[in-house]
Amino acid sequence: MDKKLVITIEREYGSGGRVLGRTLSEQLGIPYYDDDIIKMSSEHSAVGEQYFRMNDEKPGRRPLLFGGAKNVMDKPSLDSNITRPENLFRFEAETIRKLADQGPCILIGRCSDFVLSSTEFEEFISLFVYCDLSDKIRRVIKVDGVDTEEALRRIQSINKQRRSYYRYYTGNSWGDPSLYDLMLNTSHITISQTAELVKQYLRFRGYAL
């Protein structure tokens, strides 16, 4: 590739966004980072991984004042509030920026698109993956091994949590089409076909695959 390719993926629970990320990683030959962001942030900060996992893609516990979205991009604090959710987010943001600076990669969730755009990262491709509710339910039943009622509960709960998390830390609406390069509905095409669609878009954007 002539240009450094960095892709961020926000995804509804049950849409297949994580699988799409892995598929693109394999086909493009670039690293894929999901839980690795938590592990790397823990190692970098010397804060126990369990604190990051407890707060992973969950909104903070107190309202952010006007300008709060900008403030969470400040340097993380090393004082007694080191495990505060907002501070853990700052550590994750540092990890995300470092990974993107190092080379081509795919970053899953954790407001990666906001983190990069807020620091005026040179160029990246932002994706949002979604699908119809019936397809989300079907996929969760298959992957998680739960019944329809539990699948619906998980979908509603986790997507509400992700929406609140994104709003809390960015001030923006999760899934707003104006925030992403591509909105991808996986209801009527397979994940493999979705990956092909993304790769065609990358070619249009000047990436030599």
mmCIF file with all atom_site columns, C-alpha atoms in Angstrom, residues 46-123:
data_model
loop_
_atom_site.group_PDB
_atom_site.id
_atom_site.type_symbol
_atom_site.label_atom_id
_atom_site.label_alt_id
_atom_site.label_comp_id
_atom_site.label_asym_id
_atom_site.label_entity_id
_atom_site.label_seq_id
_atom_site.pdbx_PDB_ins_code
_atom_site.Cartn_x
_atom_site.Cartn_y
_atom_site.Cartn_z
_atom_site.occupancy
_atom_site.B_iso_or_equiv
_atom_site.pdbx_formal_charge
_atom_site.auth_seq_id
_atom_site.auth_comp_id
_atom_site.auth_asym_id
_atom_site.auth_atom_id
_atom_site.pdbx_PDB_model_num
ATOM 1  C CA . ALA A 1 46  ? 0.336   0.241  35.224 1.00 0.00 ? 46  ALA A CA 1
ATOM 2  C CA . VAL A 1 47  ? -3.381  0.205  36.102 1.00 0.00 ? 47  VAL A CA 1
ATOM 3  C CA . GLY A 1 48  ? -4.926  -3.236 36.545 1.00 0.00 ? 48  GLY A CA 1
ATOM 4  C CA . GLU A 1 49  ? -6.603  -4.598 33.425 1.00 0.00 ? 49  GLU A CA 1
ATOM 5  C CA . GLN A 1 50  ? -9.755  -5.284 35.448 1.00 0.00 ? 50  GLN A CA 1
ATOM 6  C CA . TYR A 1 51  ? -10.378 -1.529 35.816 1.00 0.00 ? 51  TYR A CA 1
ATOM 7  C CA . PHE A 1 52  ? -10.318 -1.057 32.058 1.00 0.00 ? 52  PHE A CA 1
ATOM 8  C CA . ARG A 1 53  ? -12.605 -4.052 31.525 1.00 0.00 ? 53  ARG A CA 1
ATOM 9  C CA . MET A 1 54  ? -15.129 -2.819 34.100 1.00 0.00 ? 54  MET A CA 1
ATOM 10 C CA . ASN A 1 55  ? -15.415 0.441  32.172 1.00 0.00 ? 55  ASN A CA 1
ATOM 11 C CA . ASP A 1 56  ? -14.964 -0.896 28.642 1.00 0.00 ? 56  ASP A CA 1
ATOM 12 C CA . GLU A 1 57  ? -17.305 0.965  26.251 1.00 0.00 ? 57  GLU A CA 1
ATOM 13 C CA . LYS A 1 58  ? -19.415 2.197  29.174 1.00 0.00 ? 58  LYS A CA 1
ATOM 14 C CA . PRO A 1 59  ? -20.225 5.868  29.872 1.00 0.00 ? 59  PRO A CA 1
ATOM 15 C CA . GLY A 1 60  ? -18.703 7.600  32.869 1.00 0.00 ? 60  GLY A CA 1
ATOM 16 C CA . ARG A 1 61  ? -20.612 8.010  36.104 1.00 0.00 ? 61  ARG A CA 1
ATOM 17 C CA . ARG A 1 62  ? -20.854 11.786 36.204 1.00 0.00 ? 62  ARG A CA 1
ATOM 18 C CA . PRO A 1 63  ? -22.077 14.390 33.696 1.00 0.00 ? 63  PRO A CA 1
ATOM 19 C CA . LEU A 1 64  ? -19.356 16.012 31.603 1.00 0.00 ? 64  LEU A CA 1
ATOM 20 C CA . LEU A 1 65  ? -19.536 19.798 31.528 1.00 0.00 ? 65  LEU A CA 1
ATOM 21 C CA . PHE A 1 66  ? -19.608 21.736 28.266 1.00 0.00 ? 66  PHE A CA 1
ATOM 22 C CA . GLY A 1 67  ? -16.376 21.009 26.492 1.00 0.00 ? 67  GLY A CA 1
ATOM 23 C CA . GLY A 1 68  ? -15.998 17.722 28.346 1.00 0.00 ? 68  GLY A CA 1
ATOM 24 C CA . ALA A 1 69  ? -15.597 15.769 25.133 1.00 0.00 ? 69  ALA A CA 1
ATOM 25 C CA . LYS A 1 70  ? -12.541 17.848 24.361 1.00 0.00 ? 70  LYS A CA 1
ATOM 26 C CA . ASN A 1 71  ? -11.222 17.515 27.911 1.00 0.00 ? 71  ASN A CA 1
ATOM 27 C CA . VAL A 1 72  ? -11.116 13.728 27.811 1.00 0.00 ? 72  VAL A CA 1
ATOM 28 C CA . MET A 1 73  ? -8.467  14.061 25.110 1.00 0.00 ? 73  MET A CA 1
ATOM 29 C CA . ASP A 1 74  ? -6.073  15.681 27.592 1.00 0.00 ? 74  ASP A CA 1
ATOM 30 C CA . LYS A 1 75  ? -3.090  13.788 28.991 1.00 0.00 ? 75  LYS A CA 1
ATOM 31 C CA . PRO A 1 76  ? -4.138  11.149 31.541 1.00 0.00 ? 76  PRO A CA 1
ATOM 32 C CA . SER A 1 77  ? -3.637  11.949 35.179 1.00 0.00 ? 77  SER A CA 1
ATOM 33 C CA . LEU A 1 78  ? -1.339  9.910  37.425 1.00 0.00 ? 78  LEU A CA 1
ATOM 34 C CA . ASP A 1 79  ? -2.838  11.143 40.696 1.00 0.00 ? 79  ASP A CA 1
ATOM 35 C CA . SER A 1 80  ? -5.289  9.467  43.067 1.00 0.00 ? 80  SER A CA 1
ATOM 36 C CA . ASN A 1 81  ? -8.022  9.614  40.389 1.00 0.00 ? 81  ASN A CA 1
ATOM 37 C CA . ILE A 1 82  ? -6.043  7.431  38.020 1.00 0.00 ? 82  ILE A CA 1
ATOM 38 C CA . THR A 1 83  ? -8.815  4.784  37.835 1.00 0.00 ? 83  THR A CA 1
ATOM 39 C CA . ARG A 1 84  ? -11.623 7.286  37.153 1.00 0.00 ? 84  ARG A CA 1
ATOM 40 C CA . PRO A 1 85  ? -13.466 6.260  33.942 1.00 0.00 ? 85  PRO A CA 1
ATOM 41 C CA . GLU A 1 86  ? -12.565 9.500  32.151 1.00 0.00 ? 86  GLU A CA 1
ATOM 42 C CA . ASN A 1 87  ? -8.911  8.976  32.961 1.00 0.00 ? 87  ASN A CA 1
ATOM 43 C CA . LEU A 1 88  ? -8.972  5.364  31.766 1.00 0.00 ? 88  LEU A CA 1
ATOM 44 C CA . PHE A 1 89  ? -10.454 6.649  28.510 1.00 0.00 ? 89  PHE A CA 1
ATOM 45 C CA . ARG A 1 90  ? -7.491  9.018  28.160 1.00 0.00 ? 90  ARG A CA 1
ATOM 46 C CA . PHE A 1 91  ? -5.078  6.104  28.523 1.00 0.00 ? 91  PHE A CA 1
ATOM 47 C CA . GLU A 1 92  ? -6.995  4.169  25.852 1.00 0.00 ? 92  GLU A CA 1
ATOM 48 C CA . ALA A 1 93  ? -6.955  7.223  23.586 1.00 0.00 ? 93  ALA A CA 1
ATOM 49 C CA . GLU A 1 94  ? -3.164  7.389  23.916 1.00 0.00 ? 94  GLU A CA 1
ATOM 50 C CA . THR A 1 95  ? -2.942  3.707  22.973 1.00 0.00 ? 95  THR A CA 1
ATOM 51 C CA . ILE A 1 96  ? -5.199  4.212  19.943 1.00 0.00 ? 96  ILE A CA 1
ATOM 52 C CA . ARG A 1 97  ? -3.137  7.151  18.689 1.00 0.00 ? 97  ARG A CA 1
ATOM 53 C CA . LYS A 1 98  ? 0.104   5.227  19.197 1.00 0.00 ? 98  LYS A CA 1
ATOM 54 C CA . LEU A 1 99  ? -1.181  2.217  17.245 1.00 0.00 ? 99  LEU A CA 1
ATOM 55 C CA . ALA A 1 100 ? -2.373  4.434  14.381 1.00 0.00 ? 100 ALA A CA 1
ATOM 56 C CA . ASP A 1 101 ? 0.949   6.283  14.317 1.00 0.00 ? 101 ASP A CA 1
ATOM 57 C CA . GLN A 1 102 ? 2.909   3.025  14.192 1.00 0.00 ? 102 GLN A CA 1
ATOM 58 C CA . GLY A 1 103 ? 1.407   1.818  10.934 1.00 0.00 ? 103 GLY A CA 1
ATOM 59 C CA . PRO A 1 104 ? -1.609  0.366  9.106  1.00 0.00 ? 104 PRO A CA 1
ATOM 60 C CA . CYS A 1 105 ? -4.213  -1.148 11.426 1.00 0.00 ? 105 CYS A CA 1
ATOM 61 C CA . ILE A 1 106 ? -7.888  -1.753 12.163 1.00 0.00 ? 106 ILE A CA 1
ATOM 62 C CA . LEU A 1 107 ? -9.271  -0.322 15.412 1.00 0.00 ? 107 LEU A CA 1
ATOM 63 C CA . ILE A 1 108 ? -12.511 -1.636 16.898 1.00 0.00 ? 108 ILE A CA 1
ATOM 64 C CA . GLY A 1 109 ? -14.824 0.629  18.901 1.00 0.00 ? 109 GLY A CA 1
ATOM 65 C CA . ARG A 1 110 ? -13.721 2.764  21.868 1.00 0.00 ? 110 ARG A CA 1
ATOM 66 C CA . CYS A 1 111 ? -14.480 5.997  19.971 1.00 0.00 ? 111 CYS A CA 1
ATOM 67 C CA . SER A 1 112 ? -11.386 5.429  17.811 1.00 0.00 ? 112 SER A CA 1
ATOM 68 C CA . ASP A 1 113 ? -12.770 7.631  15.054 1.00 0.00 ? 113 ASP A CA 1
ATOM 69 C CA . PHE A 1 114 ? -13.252 10.523 17.481 1.00 0.00 ? 114 PHE A CA 1
ATOM 70 C CA . VAL A 1 115 ? -9.818  9.994  19.034 1.00 0.00 ? 115 VAL A CA 1
ATOM 71 C CA . LEU A 1 116 ? -8.091  10.215 15.654 1.00 0.00 ? 116 LEU A CA 1
ATOM 72 C CA . SER A 1 117 ? -10.165 13.074 14.258 1.00 0.00 ? 117 SER A CA 1
ATOM 73 C CA . SER A 1 118 ? -9.684  15.088 17.466 1.00 0.00 ? 118 SER A CA 1
ATOM 74 C CA . THR A 1 119 ? -5.929  14.912 17.045 1.00 0.00 ? 119 THR A CA 1
ATOM 75 C CA . GLU A 1 120 ? -6.176  15.697 13.323 1.00 0.00 ? 120 GLU A CA 1
ATOM 76 C CA . PHE A 1 121 ? -4.731  12.343 12.314 1.00 0.00 ? 121 PHE A CA 1
ATOM 77 C CA . GLU A 1 122 ? -3.574  12.559 8.696  1.00 0.00 ? 122 GLU A CA 1
ATOM 78 C CA . GLU A 1 123 ? -6.173  10.215 7.183  1.00 0.00 ? 123 GLU A CA 1
#
